[in-house]
Tab-separated table of C-alpha atoms in Angstrom:
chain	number	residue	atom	x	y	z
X	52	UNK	CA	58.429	-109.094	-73.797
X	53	UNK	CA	57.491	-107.601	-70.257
X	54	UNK	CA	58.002	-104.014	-69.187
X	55	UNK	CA	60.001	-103.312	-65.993
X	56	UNK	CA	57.112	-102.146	-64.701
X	57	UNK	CA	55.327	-105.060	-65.347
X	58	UNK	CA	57.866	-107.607	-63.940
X	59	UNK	CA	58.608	-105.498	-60.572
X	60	UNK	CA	54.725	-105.564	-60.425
X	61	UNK	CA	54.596	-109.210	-61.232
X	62	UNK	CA	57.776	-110.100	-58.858
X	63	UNK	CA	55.683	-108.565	-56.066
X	64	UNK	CA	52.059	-110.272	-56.319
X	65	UNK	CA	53.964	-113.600	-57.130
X	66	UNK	CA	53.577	-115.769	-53.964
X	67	UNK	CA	55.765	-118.641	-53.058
X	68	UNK	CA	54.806	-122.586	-54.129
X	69	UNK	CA	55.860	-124.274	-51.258
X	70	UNK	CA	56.378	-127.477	-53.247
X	71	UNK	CA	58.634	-126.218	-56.061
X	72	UNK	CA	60.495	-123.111	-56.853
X	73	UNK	CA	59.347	-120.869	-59.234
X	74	UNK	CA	61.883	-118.452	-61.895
X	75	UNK	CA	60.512	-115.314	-63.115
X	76	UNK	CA	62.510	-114.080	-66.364
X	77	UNK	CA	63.437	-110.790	-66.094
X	78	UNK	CA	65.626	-110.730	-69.214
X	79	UNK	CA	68.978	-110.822	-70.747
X	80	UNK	CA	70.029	-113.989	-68.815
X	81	UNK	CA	68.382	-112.628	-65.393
X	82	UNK	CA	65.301	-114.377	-63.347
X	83	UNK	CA	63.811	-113.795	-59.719
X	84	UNK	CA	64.179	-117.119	-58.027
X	85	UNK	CA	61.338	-117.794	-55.564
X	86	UNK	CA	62.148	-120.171	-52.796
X	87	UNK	CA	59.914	-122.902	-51.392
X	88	UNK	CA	60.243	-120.732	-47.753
X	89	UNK	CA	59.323	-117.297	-49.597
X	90	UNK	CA	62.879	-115.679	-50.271
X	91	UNK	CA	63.233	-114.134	-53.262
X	92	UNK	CA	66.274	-114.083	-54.558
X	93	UNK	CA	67.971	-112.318	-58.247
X	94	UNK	CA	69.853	-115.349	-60.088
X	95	UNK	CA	71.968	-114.427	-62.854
X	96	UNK	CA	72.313	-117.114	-65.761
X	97	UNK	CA	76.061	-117.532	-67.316
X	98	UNK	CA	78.255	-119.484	-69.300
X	99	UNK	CA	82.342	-118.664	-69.080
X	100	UNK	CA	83.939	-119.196	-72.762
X	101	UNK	CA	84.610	-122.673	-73.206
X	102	UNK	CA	82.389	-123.977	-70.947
X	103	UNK	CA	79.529	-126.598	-71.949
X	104	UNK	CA	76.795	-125.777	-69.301
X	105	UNK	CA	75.352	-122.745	-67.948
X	106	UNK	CA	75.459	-121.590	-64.190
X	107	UNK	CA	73.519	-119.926	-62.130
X	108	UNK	CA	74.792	-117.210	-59.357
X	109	UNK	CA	72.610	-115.638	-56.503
X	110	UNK	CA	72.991	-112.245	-55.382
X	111	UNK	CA	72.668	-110.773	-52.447
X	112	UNK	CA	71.121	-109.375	-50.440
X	113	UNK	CA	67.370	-110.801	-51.903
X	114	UNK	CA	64.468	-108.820	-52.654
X	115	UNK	CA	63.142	-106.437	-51.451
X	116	UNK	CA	66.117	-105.332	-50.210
X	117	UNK	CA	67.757	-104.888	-53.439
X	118	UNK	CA	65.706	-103.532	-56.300
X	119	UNK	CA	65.260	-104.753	-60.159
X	120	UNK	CA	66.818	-101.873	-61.285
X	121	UNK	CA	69.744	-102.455	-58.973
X	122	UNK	CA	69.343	-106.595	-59.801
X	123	UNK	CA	70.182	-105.357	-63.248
X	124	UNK	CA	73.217	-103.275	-62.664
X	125	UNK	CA	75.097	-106.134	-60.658
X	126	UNK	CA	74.039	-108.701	-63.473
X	127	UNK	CA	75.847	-106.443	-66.252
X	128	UNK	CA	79.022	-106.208	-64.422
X	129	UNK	CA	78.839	-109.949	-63.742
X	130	UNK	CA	78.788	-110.563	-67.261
X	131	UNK	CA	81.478	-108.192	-68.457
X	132	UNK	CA	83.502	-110.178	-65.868
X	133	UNK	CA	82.135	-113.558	-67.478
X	134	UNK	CA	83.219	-112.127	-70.625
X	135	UNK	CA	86.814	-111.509	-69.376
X	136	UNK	CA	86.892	-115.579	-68.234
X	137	UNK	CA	86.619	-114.331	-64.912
X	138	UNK	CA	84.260	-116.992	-63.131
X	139	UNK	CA	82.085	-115.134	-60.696
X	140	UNK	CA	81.427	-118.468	-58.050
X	141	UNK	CA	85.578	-118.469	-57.255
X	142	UNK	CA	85.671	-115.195	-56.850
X	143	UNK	CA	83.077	-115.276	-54.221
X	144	UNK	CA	84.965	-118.335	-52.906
X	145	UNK	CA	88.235	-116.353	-52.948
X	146	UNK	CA	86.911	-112.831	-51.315
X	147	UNK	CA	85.664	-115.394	-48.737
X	148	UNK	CA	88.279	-116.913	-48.148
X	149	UNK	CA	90.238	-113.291	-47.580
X	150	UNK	CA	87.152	-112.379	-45.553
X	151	UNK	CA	87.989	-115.275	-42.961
X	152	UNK	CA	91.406	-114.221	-42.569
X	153	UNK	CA	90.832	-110.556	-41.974
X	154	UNK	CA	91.764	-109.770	-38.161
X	155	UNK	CA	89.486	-108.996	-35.508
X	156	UNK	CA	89.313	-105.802	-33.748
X	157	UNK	CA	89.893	-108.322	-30.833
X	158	UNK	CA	93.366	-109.660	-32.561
X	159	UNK	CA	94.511	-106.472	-33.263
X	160	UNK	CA	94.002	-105.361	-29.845
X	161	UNK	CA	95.728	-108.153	-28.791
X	162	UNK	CA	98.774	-107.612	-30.618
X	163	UNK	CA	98.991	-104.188	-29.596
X	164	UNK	CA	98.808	-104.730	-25.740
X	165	UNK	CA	101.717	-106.952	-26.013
X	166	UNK	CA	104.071	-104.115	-27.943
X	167	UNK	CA	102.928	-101.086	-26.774
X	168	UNK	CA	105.319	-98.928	-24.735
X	169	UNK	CA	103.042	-97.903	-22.245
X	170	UNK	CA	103.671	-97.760	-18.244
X	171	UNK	CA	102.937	-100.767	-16.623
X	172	UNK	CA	100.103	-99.455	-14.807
X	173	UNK	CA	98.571	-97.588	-17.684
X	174	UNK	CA	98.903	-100.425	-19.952
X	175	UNK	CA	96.950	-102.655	-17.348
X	176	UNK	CA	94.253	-100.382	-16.713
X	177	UNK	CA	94.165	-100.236	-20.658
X	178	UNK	CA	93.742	-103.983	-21.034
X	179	UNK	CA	91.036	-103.864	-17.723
X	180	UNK	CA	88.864	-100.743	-19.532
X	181	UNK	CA	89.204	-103.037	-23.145
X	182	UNK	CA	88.503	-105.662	-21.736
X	183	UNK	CA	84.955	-104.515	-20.071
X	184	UNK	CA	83.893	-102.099	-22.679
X	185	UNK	CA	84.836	-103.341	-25.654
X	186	UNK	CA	85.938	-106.829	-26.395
X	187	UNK	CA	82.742	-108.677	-26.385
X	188	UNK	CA	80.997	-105.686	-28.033
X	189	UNK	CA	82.371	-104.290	-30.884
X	190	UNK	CA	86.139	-106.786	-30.229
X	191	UNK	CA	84.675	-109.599	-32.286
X	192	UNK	CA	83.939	-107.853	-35.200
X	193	UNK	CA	86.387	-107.542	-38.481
X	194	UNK	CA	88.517	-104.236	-38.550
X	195	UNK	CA	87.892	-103.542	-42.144
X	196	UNK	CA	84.328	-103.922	-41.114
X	197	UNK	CA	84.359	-101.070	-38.204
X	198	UNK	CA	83.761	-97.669	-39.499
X	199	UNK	CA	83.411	-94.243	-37.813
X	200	UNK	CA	79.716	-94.603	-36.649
X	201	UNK	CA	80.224	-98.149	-35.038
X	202	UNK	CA	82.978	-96.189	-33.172
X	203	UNK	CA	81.109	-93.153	-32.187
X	204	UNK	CA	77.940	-95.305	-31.548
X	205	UNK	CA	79.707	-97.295	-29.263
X	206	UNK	CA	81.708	-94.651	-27.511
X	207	UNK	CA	78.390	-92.882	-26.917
X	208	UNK	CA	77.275	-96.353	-24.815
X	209	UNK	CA	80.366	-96.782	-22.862
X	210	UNK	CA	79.530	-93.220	-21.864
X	211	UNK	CA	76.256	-93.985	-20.573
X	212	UNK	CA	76.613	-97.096	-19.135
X	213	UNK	CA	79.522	-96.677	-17.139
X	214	UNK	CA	77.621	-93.338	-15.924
X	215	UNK	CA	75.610	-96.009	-14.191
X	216	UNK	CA	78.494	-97.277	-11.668
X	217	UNK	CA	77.976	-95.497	-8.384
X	218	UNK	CA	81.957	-94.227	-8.592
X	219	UNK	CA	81.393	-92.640	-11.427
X	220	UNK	CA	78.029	-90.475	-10.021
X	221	UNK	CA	76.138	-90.329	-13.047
X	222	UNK	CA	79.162	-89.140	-15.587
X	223	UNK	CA	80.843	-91.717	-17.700
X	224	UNK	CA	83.165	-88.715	-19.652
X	225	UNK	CA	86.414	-89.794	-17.875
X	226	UNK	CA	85.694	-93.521	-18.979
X	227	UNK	CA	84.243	-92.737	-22.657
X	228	UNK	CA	87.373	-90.445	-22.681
X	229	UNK	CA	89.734	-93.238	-21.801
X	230	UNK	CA	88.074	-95.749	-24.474
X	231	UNK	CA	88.394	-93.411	-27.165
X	232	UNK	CA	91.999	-93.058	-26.445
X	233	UNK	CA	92.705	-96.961	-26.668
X	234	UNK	CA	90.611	-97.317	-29.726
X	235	UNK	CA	92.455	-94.432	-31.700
X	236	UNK	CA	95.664	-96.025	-30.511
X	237	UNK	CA	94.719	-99.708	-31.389
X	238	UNK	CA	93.607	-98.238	-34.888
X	239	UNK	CA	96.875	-96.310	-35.610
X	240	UNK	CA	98.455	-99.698	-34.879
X	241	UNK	CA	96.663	-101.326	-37.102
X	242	UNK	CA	97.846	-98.851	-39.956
X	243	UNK	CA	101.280	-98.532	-39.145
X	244	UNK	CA	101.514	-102.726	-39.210
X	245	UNK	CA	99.558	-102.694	-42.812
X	246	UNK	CA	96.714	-104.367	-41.525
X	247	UNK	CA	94.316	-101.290	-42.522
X	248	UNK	CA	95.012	-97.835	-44.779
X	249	UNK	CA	95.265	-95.008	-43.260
X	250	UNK	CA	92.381	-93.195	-44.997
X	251	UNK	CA	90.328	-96.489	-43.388
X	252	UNK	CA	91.010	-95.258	-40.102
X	253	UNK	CA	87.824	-95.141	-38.347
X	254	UNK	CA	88.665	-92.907	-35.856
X	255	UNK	CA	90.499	-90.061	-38.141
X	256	UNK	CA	88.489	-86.532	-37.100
X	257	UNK	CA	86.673	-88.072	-33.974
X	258	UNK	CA	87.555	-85.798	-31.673
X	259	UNK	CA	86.554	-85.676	-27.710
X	260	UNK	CA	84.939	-82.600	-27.997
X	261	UNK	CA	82.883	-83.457	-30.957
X	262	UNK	CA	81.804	-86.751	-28.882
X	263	UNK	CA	81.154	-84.080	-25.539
X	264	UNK	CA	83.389	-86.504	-23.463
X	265	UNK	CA	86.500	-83.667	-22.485
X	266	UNK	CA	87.334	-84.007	-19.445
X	267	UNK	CA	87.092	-81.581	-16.921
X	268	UNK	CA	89.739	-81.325	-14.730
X	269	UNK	CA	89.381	-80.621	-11.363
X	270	UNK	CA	92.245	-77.326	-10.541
X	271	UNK	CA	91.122	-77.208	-6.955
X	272	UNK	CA	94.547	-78.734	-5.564
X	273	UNK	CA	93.889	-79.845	-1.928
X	274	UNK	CA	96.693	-80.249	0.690
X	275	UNK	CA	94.666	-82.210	3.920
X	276	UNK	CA	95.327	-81.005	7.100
X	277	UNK	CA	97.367	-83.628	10.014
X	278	UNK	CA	94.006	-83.128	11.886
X	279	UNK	CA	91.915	-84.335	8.564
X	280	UNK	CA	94.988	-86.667	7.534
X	281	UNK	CA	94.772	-88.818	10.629
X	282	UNK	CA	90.779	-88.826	10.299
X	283	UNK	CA	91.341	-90.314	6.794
X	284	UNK	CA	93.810	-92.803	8.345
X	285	UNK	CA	90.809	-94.354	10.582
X	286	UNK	CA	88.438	-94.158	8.550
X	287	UNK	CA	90.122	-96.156	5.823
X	288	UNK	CA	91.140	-98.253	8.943
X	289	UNK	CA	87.401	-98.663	10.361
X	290	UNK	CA	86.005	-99.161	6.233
X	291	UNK	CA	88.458	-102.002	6.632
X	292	UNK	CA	87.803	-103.654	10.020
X	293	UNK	CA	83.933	-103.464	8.905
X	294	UNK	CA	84.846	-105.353	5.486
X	295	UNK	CA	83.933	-102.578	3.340
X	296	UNK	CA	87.657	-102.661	2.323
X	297	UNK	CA	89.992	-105.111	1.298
X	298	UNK	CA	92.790	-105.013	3.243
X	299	UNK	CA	95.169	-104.612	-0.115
X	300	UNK	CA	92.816	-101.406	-1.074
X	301	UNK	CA	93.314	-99.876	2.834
X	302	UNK	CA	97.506	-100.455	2.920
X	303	UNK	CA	97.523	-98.936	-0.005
X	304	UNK	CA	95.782	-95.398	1.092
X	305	UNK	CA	98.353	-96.030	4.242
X	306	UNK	CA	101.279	-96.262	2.391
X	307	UNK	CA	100.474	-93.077	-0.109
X	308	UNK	CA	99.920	-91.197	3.356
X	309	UNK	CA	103.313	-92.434	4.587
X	310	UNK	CA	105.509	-91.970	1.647
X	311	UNK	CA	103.892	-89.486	-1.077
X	312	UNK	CA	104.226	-91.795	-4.174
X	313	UNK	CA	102.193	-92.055	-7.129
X	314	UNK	CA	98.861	-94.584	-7.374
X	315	UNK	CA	101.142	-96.441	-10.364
X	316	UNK	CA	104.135	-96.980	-8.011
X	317	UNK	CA	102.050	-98.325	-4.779
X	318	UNK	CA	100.190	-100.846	-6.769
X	319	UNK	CA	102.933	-102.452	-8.770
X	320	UNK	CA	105.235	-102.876	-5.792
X	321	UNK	CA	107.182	-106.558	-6.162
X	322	UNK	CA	108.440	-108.623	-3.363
X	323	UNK	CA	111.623	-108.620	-5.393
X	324	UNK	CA	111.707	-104.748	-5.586
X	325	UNK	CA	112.206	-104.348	-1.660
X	326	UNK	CA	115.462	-104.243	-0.276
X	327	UNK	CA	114.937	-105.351	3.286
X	328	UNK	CA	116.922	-104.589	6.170
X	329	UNK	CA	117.959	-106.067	9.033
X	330	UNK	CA	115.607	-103.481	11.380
X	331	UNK	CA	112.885	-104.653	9.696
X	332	UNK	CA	112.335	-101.546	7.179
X	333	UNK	CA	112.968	-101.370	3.363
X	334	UNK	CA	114.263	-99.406	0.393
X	335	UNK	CA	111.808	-100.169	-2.336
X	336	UNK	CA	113.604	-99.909	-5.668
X	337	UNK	CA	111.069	-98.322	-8.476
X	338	UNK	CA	111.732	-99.801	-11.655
X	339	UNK	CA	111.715	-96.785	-14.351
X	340	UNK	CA	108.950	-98.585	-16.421
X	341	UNK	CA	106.250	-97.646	-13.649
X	342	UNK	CA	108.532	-94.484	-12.778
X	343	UNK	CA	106.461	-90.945	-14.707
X	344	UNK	CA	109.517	-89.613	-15.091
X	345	UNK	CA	110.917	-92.917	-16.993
X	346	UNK	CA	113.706	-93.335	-14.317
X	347	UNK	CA	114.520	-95.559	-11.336
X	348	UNK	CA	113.479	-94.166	-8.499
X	349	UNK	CA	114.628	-95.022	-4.320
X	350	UNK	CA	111.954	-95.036	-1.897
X	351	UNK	CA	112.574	-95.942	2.262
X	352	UNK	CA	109.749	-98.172	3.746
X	353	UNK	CA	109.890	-97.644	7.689
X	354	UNK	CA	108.773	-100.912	9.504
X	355	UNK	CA	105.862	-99.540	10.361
X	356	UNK	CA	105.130	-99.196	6.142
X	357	UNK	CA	106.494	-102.613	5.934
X	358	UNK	CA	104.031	-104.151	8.692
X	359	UNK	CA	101.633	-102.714	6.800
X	360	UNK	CA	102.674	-104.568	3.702
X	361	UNK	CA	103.770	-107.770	5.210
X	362	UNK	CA	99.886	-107.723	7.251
X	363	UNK	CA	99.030	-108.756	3.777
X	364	UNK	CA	100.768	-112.051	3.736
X	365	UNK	CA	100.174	-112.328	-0.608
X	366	UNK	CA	101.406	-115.721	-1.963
X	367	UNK	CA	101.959	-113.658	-5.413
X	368	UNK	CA	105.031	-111.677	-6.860
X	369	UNK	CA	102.695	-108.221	-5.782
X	370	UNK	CA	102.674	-106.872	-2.201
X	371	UNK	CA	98.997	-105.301	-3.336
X	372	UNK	CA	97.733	-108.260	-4.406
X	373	UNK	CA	93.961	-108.010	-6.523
X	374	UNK	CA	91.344	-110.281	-5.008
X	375	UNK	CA	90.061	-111.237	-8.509
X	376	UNK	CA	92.887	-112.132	-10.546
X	377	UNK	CA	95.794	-113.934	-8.626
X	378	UNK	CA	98.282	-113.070	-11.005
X	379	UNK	CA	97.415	-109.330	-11.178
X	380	UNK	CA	97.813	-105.902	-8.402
X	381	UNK	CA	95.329	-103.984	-7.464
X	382	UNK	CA	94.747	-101.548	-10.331
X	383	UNK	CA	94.950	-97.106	-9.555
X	384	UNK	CA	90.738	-97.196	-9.496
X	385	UNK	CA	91.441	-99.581	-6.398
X	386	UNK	CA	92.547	-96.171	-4.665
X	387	UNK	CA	90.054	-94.257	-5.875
X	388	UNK	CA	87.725	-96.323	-4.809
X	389	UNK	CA	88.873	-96.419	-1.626
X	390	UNK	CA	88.322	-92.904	-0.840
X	391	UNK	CA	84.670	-92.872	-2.698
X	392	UNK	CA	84.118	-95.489	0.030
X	393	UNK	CA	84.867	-92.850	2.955
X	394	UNK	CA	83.115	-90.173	1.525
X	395	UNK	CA	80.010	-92.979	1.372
X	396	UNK	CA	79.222	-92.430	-2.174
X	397	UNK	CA	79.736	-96.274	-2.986
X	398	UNK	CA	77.503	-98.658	-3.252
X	399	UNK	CA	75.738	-99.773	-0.366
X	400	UNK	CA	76.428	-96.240	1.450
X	401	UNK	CA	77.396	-97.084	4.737
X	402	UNK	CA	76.041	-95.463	8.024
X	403	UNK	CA	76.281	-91.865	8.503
X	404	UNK	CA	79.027	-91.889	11.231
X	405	UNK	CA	80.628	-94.170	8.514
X	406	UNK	CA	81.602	-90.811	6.440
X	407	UNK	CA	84.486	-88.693	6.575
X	408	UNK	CA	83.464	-85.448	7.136
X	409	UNK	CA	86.056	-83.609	5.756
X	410	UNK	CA	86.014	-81.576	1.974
X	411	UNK	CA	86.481	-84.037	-0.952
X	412	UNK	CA	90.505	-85.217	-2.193
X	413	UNK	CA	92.029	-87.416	-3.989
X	414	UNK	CA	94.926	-90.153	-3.889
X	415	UNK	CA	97.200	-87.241	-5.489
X	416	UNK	CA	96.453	-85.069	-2.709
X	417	UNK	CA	97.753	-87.458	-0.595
X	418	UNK	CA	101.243	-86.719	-2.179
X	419	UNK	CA	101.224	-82.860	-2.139
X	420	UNK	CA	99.761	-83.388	1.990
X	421	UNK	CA	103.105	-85.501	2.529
X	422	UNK	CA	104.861	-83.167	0.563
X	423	UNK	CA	103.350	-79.855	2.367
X	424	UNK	CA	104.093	-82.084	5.908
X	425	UNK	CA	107.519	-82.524	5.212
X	426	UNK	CA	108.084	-78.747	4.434
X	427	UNK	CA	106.034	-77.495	7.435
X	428	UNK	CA	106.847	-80.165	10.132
X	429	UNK	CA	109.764	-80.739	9.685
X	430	UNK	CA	111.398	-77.763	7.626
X	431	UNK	CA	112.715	-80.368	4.668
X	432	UNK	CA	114.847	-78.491	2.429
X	433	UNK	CA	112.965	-78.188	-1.124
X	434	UNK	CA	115.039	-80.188	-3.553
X	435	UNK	CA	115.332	-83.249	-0.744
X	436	UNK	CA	111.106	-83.214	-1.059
X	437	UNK	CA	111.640	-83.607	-4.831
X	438	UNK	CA	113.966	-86.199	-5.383
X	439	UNK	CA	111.749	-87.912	-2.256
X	440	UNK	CA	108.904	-87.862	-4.784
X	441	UNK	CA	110.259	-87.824	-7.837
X	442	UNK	CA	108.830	-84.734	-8.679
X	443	UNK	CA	109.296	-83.295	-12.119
X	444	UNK	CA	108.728	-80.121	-14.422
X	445	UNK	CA	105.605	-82.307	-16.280
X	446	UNK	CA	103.961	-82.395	-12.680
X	447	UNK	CA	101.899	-79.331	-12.769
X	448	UNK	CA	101.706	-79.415	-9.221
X	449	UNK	CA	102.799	-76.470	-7.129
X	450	UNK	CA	100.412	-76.230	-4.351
X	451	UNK	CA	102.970	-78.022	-2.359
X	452	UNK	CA	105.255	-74.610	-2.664
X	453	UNK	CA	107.782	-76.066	-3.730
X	454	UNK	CA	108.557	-74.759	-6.663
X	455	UNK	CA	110.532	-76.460	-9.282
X	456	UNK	CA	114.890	-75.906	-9.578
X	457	UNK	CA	116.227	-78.552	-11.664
X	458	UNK	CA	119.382	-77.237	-11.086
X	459	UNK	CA	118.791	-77.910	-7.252
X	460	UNK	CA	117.373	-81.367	-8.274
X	461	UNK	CA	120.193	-82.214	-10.067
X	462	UNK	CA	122.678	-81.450	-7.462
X	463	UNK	CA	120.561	-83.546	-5.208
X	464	UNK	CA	120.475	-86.569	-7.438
X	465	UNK	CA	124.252	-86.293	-8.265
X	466	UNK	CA	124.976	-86.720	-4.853
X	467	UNK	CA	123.149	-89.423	-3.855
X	468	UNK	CA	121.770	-87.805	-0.705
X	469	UNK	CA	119.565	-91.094	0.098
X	470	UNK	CA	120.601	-91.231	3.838
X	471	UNK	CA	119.368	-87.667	4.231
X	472	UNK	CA	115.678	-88.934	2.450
X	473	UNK	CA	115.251	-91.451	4.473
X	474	UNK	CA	116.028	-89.717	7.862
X	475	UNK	CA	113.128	-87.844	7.199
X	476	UNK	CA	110.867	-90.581	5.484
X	477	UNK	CA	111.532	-92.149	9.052
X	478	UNK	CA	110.665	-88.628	11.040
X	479	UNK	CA	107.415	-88.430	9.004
X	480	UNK	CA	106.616	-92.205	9.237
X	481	UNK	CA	107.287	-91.746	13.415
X	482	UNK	CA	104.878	-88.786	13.021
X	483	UNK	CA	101.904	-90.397	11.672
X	484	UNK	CA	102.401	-93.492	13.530
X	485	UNK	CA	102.723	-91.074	16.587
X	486	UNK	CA	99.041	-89.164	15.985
X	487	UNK	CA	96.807	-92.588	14.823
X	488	UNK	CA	98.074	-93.850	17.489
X	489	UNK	CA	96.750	-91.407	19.973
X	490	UNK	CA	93.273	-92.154	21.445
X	491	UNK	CA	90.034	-90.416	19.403
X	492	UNK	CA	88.747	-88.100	21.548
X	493	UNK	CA	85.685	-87.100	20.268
């Protein structure tokens, strides 16, 4: 009888026949199978109680990659099943079988999207960001399957790739940020429906900071100037005429200017959510779902806001219709996007007397501007700006100077004061229409 040492060294100089197989006996019912094509594979040799003729079962994954001493180990506890009547080919047939019918990442994902409680906005720019990044990269794989370096690993990409897109200048945090967020989410999903155990949770200690994707947020709040606020205004206007905007992404910069709402509550606008009146203006009722606050929410729409909308002429149920997907808006990034495009740090950067030339804000500064306009311009009582935006405790936001007085608030939303709002929506919507309307005199 052979060594080990002399059938691993025999096993290795052995070269394939390539007109018949050849069986190398290892002992106690165990042989190295060498295939026509080369493979070689470990075969153990059994026979369940009662049965007549022996069988033969292949293990995986073939050698090299699996070791005699290791060949040896998964033979023995073959056989003590073999001894218990177990028979090893229908259990491979069975754990199969369950294999096929384990959800995807993809399914799961899936199923989540369609009962998460999530704002409308946030749970389409969830989908979008899934989606792109993940479905057909990691999406099609089995969740059992995923561990915590798959996850990492490909958190690490979406952070580097996405740094590619000219919006994001290099940095993909915010992105890798927001796909770790979904994936964590999708996974505790998964556990609390019993499709995975909660010690299987991939994503259990991954933290952002461990990852170096925190995000950094900017605490410079900016309140634009009328001077800089009317320059914005025709540049969006002139990004537009050139086709560097779509007219959906320029209303909507138009319509933050003019009313101070939130990204989320300018791209989800209905048709059936505007109230129109007979002068040709609107009250745009806010549903709560799309509300921060979680509450339905009043907002006037001069005519010269609803030109702007109706300019659009959508055939969908959205006034800010997407150009991609007819039965989607335009998504928050849409906004963003617009502005990158003024500042010329999109891609193909237009001409230089193109750019704004003003310091760097975003679509939330829009809101505290129209905020800080109705204070100063027209001397707006503090809890009327409030209720106008729907500003709440959560907000963080204070460069307005407004403050925060629920009890004030309250008062204000007890009574119902719309007609006093939208006097001054109008005043401030007559303002702005009043200075882009005047002649640029540079």
């Amino acid at each position: 009888m052979k060594t080990r040492q002399q059938i691993e060294l025999l096993i290795r100089r052995e070269k394939p026949n390539p007109l018949k197989k050849i069986r190398i006996a290892c002992g106690d019912g165990l042989c190295l199978v060498i295939n026509k094509g080369g493979s070689k594979i470990f075969t153990s040799r059994y026979r369940l109680p009662n049965q007549k003729n022996a069988e033969d079962y292949s293990h995986s994954p073939p050698y090299p990659e699996i070791s005699l001493t290791e060949a040896f180990k998964k033979h023995y506890i073959l056989m003590e099943k073999v001894k218990e009547g177990i028979n090893p080919k229908l259990e491979q047939k069975e754990k199969a079988l369950k294999e096929a019918s384990e959800p995807t990442l993809n399914e799961v994902a899936k199923d989540y999207f369609s009962k998460a409680l999530l704002r409308e906005s946030t749970l389409n720019d969830y989908k979008t960001r899934y989606e792109k990044w993940v479905s057909s990269k990691i999406g099609q794989l089995k969740l059992k399957n995923i561990d915590s370096a798959d996850c990492i690993n490909h958190i690490q990409i979406v952070k580097n790739e996405s740094g590619k897109d000219s919006y994001n200048k290099g940095d993909g945090t915010r992105t890798a940020s927001i796909i770790k967020t979904i994936l964590s989410q999708i996974f505790i999903h998964a556990v609390l429906d019993g499709k995975l155990k909660l010690s299987r949770n991939p994503m259990l200690g991954i933290s952002s900071k461990m990852l170096g994707i925190q995000q950094k947020h900017n605490q410079k709040k900016r309140v634009l100037s009328q001077s800089e606020i009317v320059e914005t205004w025709r540049k969006i206007t002139l990004h537009e005429q050139l086709g560097m905007l779509l007219p959906a992404s320029a209303a909507s910069i138009h319509i933050a200017i003019l009313t101070g709402m939130r990204r989320q509550e300018i791209v989800g606008m209905q048709h059936d959510e505007l109230q129109k009146l007979e002068d040709g203006s609107a009250i745009y009722h806010v549903p709560s779902t799309r509300m921060k606050g979680g509450v339905d929410h009043q907002v006037f729409l001069s005519k010269f806001c609803m030109n702007i909308i109706n300019r659009l002429q959508t055939n969908t149920i959205y006034a800010f219709p997407s150009s991609r997907y007819v039965d989607r808006p335009i998504n928050k990034e849409t906004m963003n996007n617009s502005i990158r495009s003024i500042f010329g740090v999109r891609r193909p950067k237009p001409p230089i007397e193109m750019i704004i030339d003003i310091p760097w804000f975003s679509p939330h500064d829009l809101r505290r501007s129209f905020s800080s306009g109705l204070m100063n311009v027209f001397k707006t009582p503090k809890p009327i700006i409030h209720s106008m935006i729907a500003h709440g405790n959560d907000d963080d936001d204070d460069s307005e100077g407004l403050g925060y007085d629920t009890t004030l608030d309250k008062i204000y939303v007890i009574a119902d004061e719309f007609n006093e709002k939208k006097s001054y929506w109008q005043q401030w919507s007559d303002h702005i229409e009043r200075l882009v309307s005047q002649p640029d005199e540079r």
